[in-house]
Short mmCIF file of C-alpha atoms in Angstrom, two decimals:
data_model
loop_
_atom_site.label_atom_id
_atom_site.label_comp_id
_atom_site.label_asym_id
_atom_site.label_seq_id
_atom_site.Cartn_x
_atom_site.Cartn_y
_atom_site.Cartn_z
CA UNK R 1 16.50 -9.81 56.41
CA UNK R 2 16.09 -11.06 52.84
CA UNK R 3 13.08 -8.73 52.14
CA UNK R 4 14.69 -5.71 53.65
CA UNK R 5 14.29 -2.41 51.71
CA UNK R 6 16.65 0.44 51.56
CA UNK R 7 17.72 3.46 49.55
CA UNK R 8 20.39 3.23 46.74
CA UNK R 9 22.53 6.10 45.72
CA UNK R 10 24.74 5.83 42.65
CA UNK R 11 27.27 8.68 42.55
CA UNK R 12 29.91 9.92 40.03
CA UNK R 13 33.54 10.02 41.11
CA UNK R 14 33.01 13.70 41.81
CA UNK R 15 30.15 12.77 44.29
CA UNK R 16 27.07 13.98 42.17
CA UNK R 17 24.11 11.72 42.56
CA UNK R 18 23.47 10.13 39.14
CA UNK R 19 20.69 7.77 40.18
CA UNK R 20 18.68 7.31 43.37
CA UNK R 21 16.17 4.60 44.14
CA UNK R 22 13.90 4.44 47.12
CA UNK R 23 12.61 1.08 48.38
CA UNK R 24 15.40 -0.93 46.72
CA UNK R 25 16.09 -4.53 47.47
CA UNK R 26 19.14 -6.85 47.43
CA UNK R 27 18.01 -8.38 44.11
CA UNK R 28 18.54 -5.17 42.28
CA UNK R 29 20.59 -6.06 39.19
CA UNK R 30 23.42 -4.21 37.55
CA UNK R 31 21.33 -4.06 34.38
CA UNK R 32 18.56 -2.13 36.08
CA UNK R 33 21.00 0.39 37.52
CA UNK R 34 22.76 0.90 34.12
CA UNK R 35 19.45 1.27 32.31
CA UNK R 36 18.70 4.30 34.54
CA UNK R 37 22.12 5.68 34.25
CA UNK R 38 21.94 5.49 30.39
CA UNK R 39 18.62 7.34 30.46
CA UNK R 40 20.22 10.28 32.24
CA UNK R 41 23.63 10.17 30.65
CA UNK R 42 23.73 8.13 27.43
CA UNK R 43 27.04 6.50 26.66
CA UNK R 44 29.19 7.19 23.63
CA UNK R 45 30.29 4.32 21.38
CA UNK R 46 32.93 2.16 23.03
CA UNK R 47 32.00 3.37 26.57
CA UNK R 48 30.41 1.39 29.30
CA UNK R 49 29.47 1.90 32.98
CA UNK R 50 31.53 0.34 35.71
CA UNK R 51 29.59 0.08 38.94
CA UNK R 52 31.72 -0.03 42.14
CA UNK R 53 30.41 -0.97 45.56
CA UNK R 54 31.62 0.79 48.70
CA UNK R 55 34.14 -1.98 49.44
CA UNK R 56 35.69 -1.56 45.98
CA UNK R 57 34.10 -4.73 44.48
CA UNK R 58 32.74 -4.33 40.96
CA UNK R 59 29.08 -5.03 40.32
CA UNK R 60 29.57 -7.32 37.33
CA UNK R 61 27.04 -7.97 34.52
CA UNK R 62 24.18 -10.14 35.52
CA UNK R 63 24.94 -9.70 39.21
CA UNK R 64 22.80 -8.25 42.03
CA UNK R 65 23.63 -6.00 44.94
CA UNK R 66 23.45 -9.06 47.15
CA UNK R 67 25.99 -10.94 44.94
CA UNK R 68 28.31 -7.97 45.21
CA UNK R 69 28.08 -7.94 49.08
CA UNK R 70 26.87 -4.39 48.95
CA UNK R 71 23.92 -4.95 51.27
CA UNK R 72 24.92 -5.66 54.87
CA UNK R 73 22.10 -6.46 57.18
CA UNK R 74 20.20 -3.53 58.66
CA UNK R 75 21.47 -0.72 56.33
CA UNK R 76 19.27 2.24 55.47
CA UNK R 77 21.19 3.10 52.30
CA UNK R 78 23.66 1.71 49.91
CA UNK R 79 26.25 3.87 48.10
CA UNK R 80 27.63 2.85 44.69
CA UNK R 81 29.93 4.69 42.33
CA UNK R 82 29.50 4.83 38.53
CA UNK R 83 32.51 5.29 36.42
CA UNK R 84 32.36 5.71 32.54
CA UNK R 85 35.11 3.56 31.04
CA UNK R 86 36.27 3.46 27.43
CA UNK R 87 37.48 0.10 26.33
CA UNK R 88 40.42 0.70 23.99
CA UNK R 89 40.13 -2.98 22.72
CA UNK R 90 36.62 -2.16 21.58
CA UNK R 91 37.91 0.69 19.44
CA UNK R 92 39.88 -1.94 17.44
CA UNK R 93 36.85 -4.22 17.40
CA UNK R 94 34.72 -1.34 16.11
CA UNK R 95 37.29 -0.58 13.41
CA UNK R 96 37.34 -4.20 12.35
CA UNK R 97 33.63 -4.40 12.44
CA UNK R 98 33.35 -1.37 10.16
CA UNK R 99 35.80 -2.82 7.75
CA UNK R 100 34.03 -6.17 7.77
CA UNK R 101 30.71 -4.62 7.29
CA UNK R 102 31.91 -3.21 3.97
CA UNK R 103 32.80 -6.80 2.81
CA UNK R 104 29.75 -8.66 4.13
CA UNK R 105 27.18 -9.85 1.63
CA UNK R 106 24.04 -7.91 2.61
CA UNK R 107 21.78 -10.69 1.40
CA UNK R 108 23.55 -13.24 3.68
CA UNK R 109 23.25 -10.78 6.57
CA UNK R 110 19.58 -10.43 6.01
CA UNK R 111 19.17 -14.28 5.98
CA UNK R 112 21.03 -14.50 9.33
CA UNK R 113 18.93 -11.67 10.75
CA UNK R 114 15.67 -13.37 9.71
CA UNK R 115 16.44 -16.51 11.69
CA UNK R 116 14.12 -16.95 14.67
CA UNK R 117 16.27 -19.62 16.19
CA UNK R 118 19.81 -19.63 14.83
CA UNK R 119 22.03 -22.72 14.72
CA UNK R 120 23.92 -23.02 17.96
CA UNK R 121 27.28 -22.11 16.38
CA UNK R 122 25.84 -18.79 15.05
CA UNK R 123 24.18 -18.01 18.38
CA UNK R 124 27.47 -18.74 20.12
CA UNK R 125 29.30 -16.37 17.84
CA UNK R 126 26.74 -13.63 18.35
CA UNK R 127 27.00 -14.19 22.14
CA UNK R 128 30.77 -13.74 21.90
CA UNK R 129 30.40 -10.57 19.79
CA UNK R 130 27.95 -9.16 22.33
CA UNK R 131 30.36 -9.75 25.21
CA UNK R 132 33.19 -8.19 23.20
CA UNK R 133 31.06 -5.22 22.46
CA UNK R 134 30.02 -5.11 26.19
CA UNK R 135 26.32 -5.03 25.33
CA UNK R 136 24.33 -5.02 28.52
CA UNK R 137 22.05 -8.11 28.07
CA UNK R 138 19.60 -8.76 30.85
CA UNK R 139 19.67 -12.40 31.91
CA UNK R 140 17.40 -14.19 34.45
CA UNK R 141 19.38 -15.33 37.49
CA UNK R 142 18.76 -19.03 36.75
CA UNK R 143 19.02 -18.78 32.91
CA UNK R 144 19.97 -21.97 31.17
CA UNK R 145 22.67 -21.96 28.50
CA UNK R 146 19.90 -22.03 25.89
CA UNK R 147 18.09 -19.04 27.46
CA UNK R 148 21.46 -17.14 27.58
CA UNK R 149 22.07 -17.81 23.89
CA UNK R 150 18.53 -16.70 23.02
CA UNK R 151 18.87 -13.45 25.03
CA UNK R 152 22.21 -12.66 23.45
CA UNK R 153 20.74 -13.53 19.91
CA UNK R 154 17.94 -11.06 20.44
CA UNK R 155 20.36 -8.35 21.59
CA UNK R 156 22.80 -9.08 18.86
CA UNK R 157 20.20 -8.86 16.16
CA UNK R 158 19.14 -5.43 17.48
CA UNK R 159 22.71 -4.01 18.03
CA UNK R 160 25.16 -5.95 15.79
CA UNK R 161 23.30 -7.28 12.72
CA UNK R 162 21.72 -4.05 11.57
CA UNK R 163 22.45 -3.13 7.91
#
């Protein structure tokens, strides 16, 4: 049934329970799970959580347990595995970001940060940077392209455009 409730366990590779949720539903998003995981075990720079379903499928960003196929009908509990992964590509991006931050005109950065609604090209660049940095940006299931850009803009201003 679509409204069925069940228990979710997120375990480490070693089998330790990292997160448990009673009364969960198939619409539970990766973002919600990662938020709870980060509260108990904050990530280091360049790390991100990879959430793996029992069948080996990865619960990708913006996806729900139902999208992942992790919720067969009539189950009492769902088991997921959380793996902390370091992205070596991000270390190079981080290095380049640090180098670039030394050459960026701080006044220009302040002007960009002050924009409430950036030009589409700026918003698209920030969206790409957020994805490269693997920022976990919550998106509504039916988000339009404009809503996606706005969500990434807000996250990018908070995480990427700080002085």
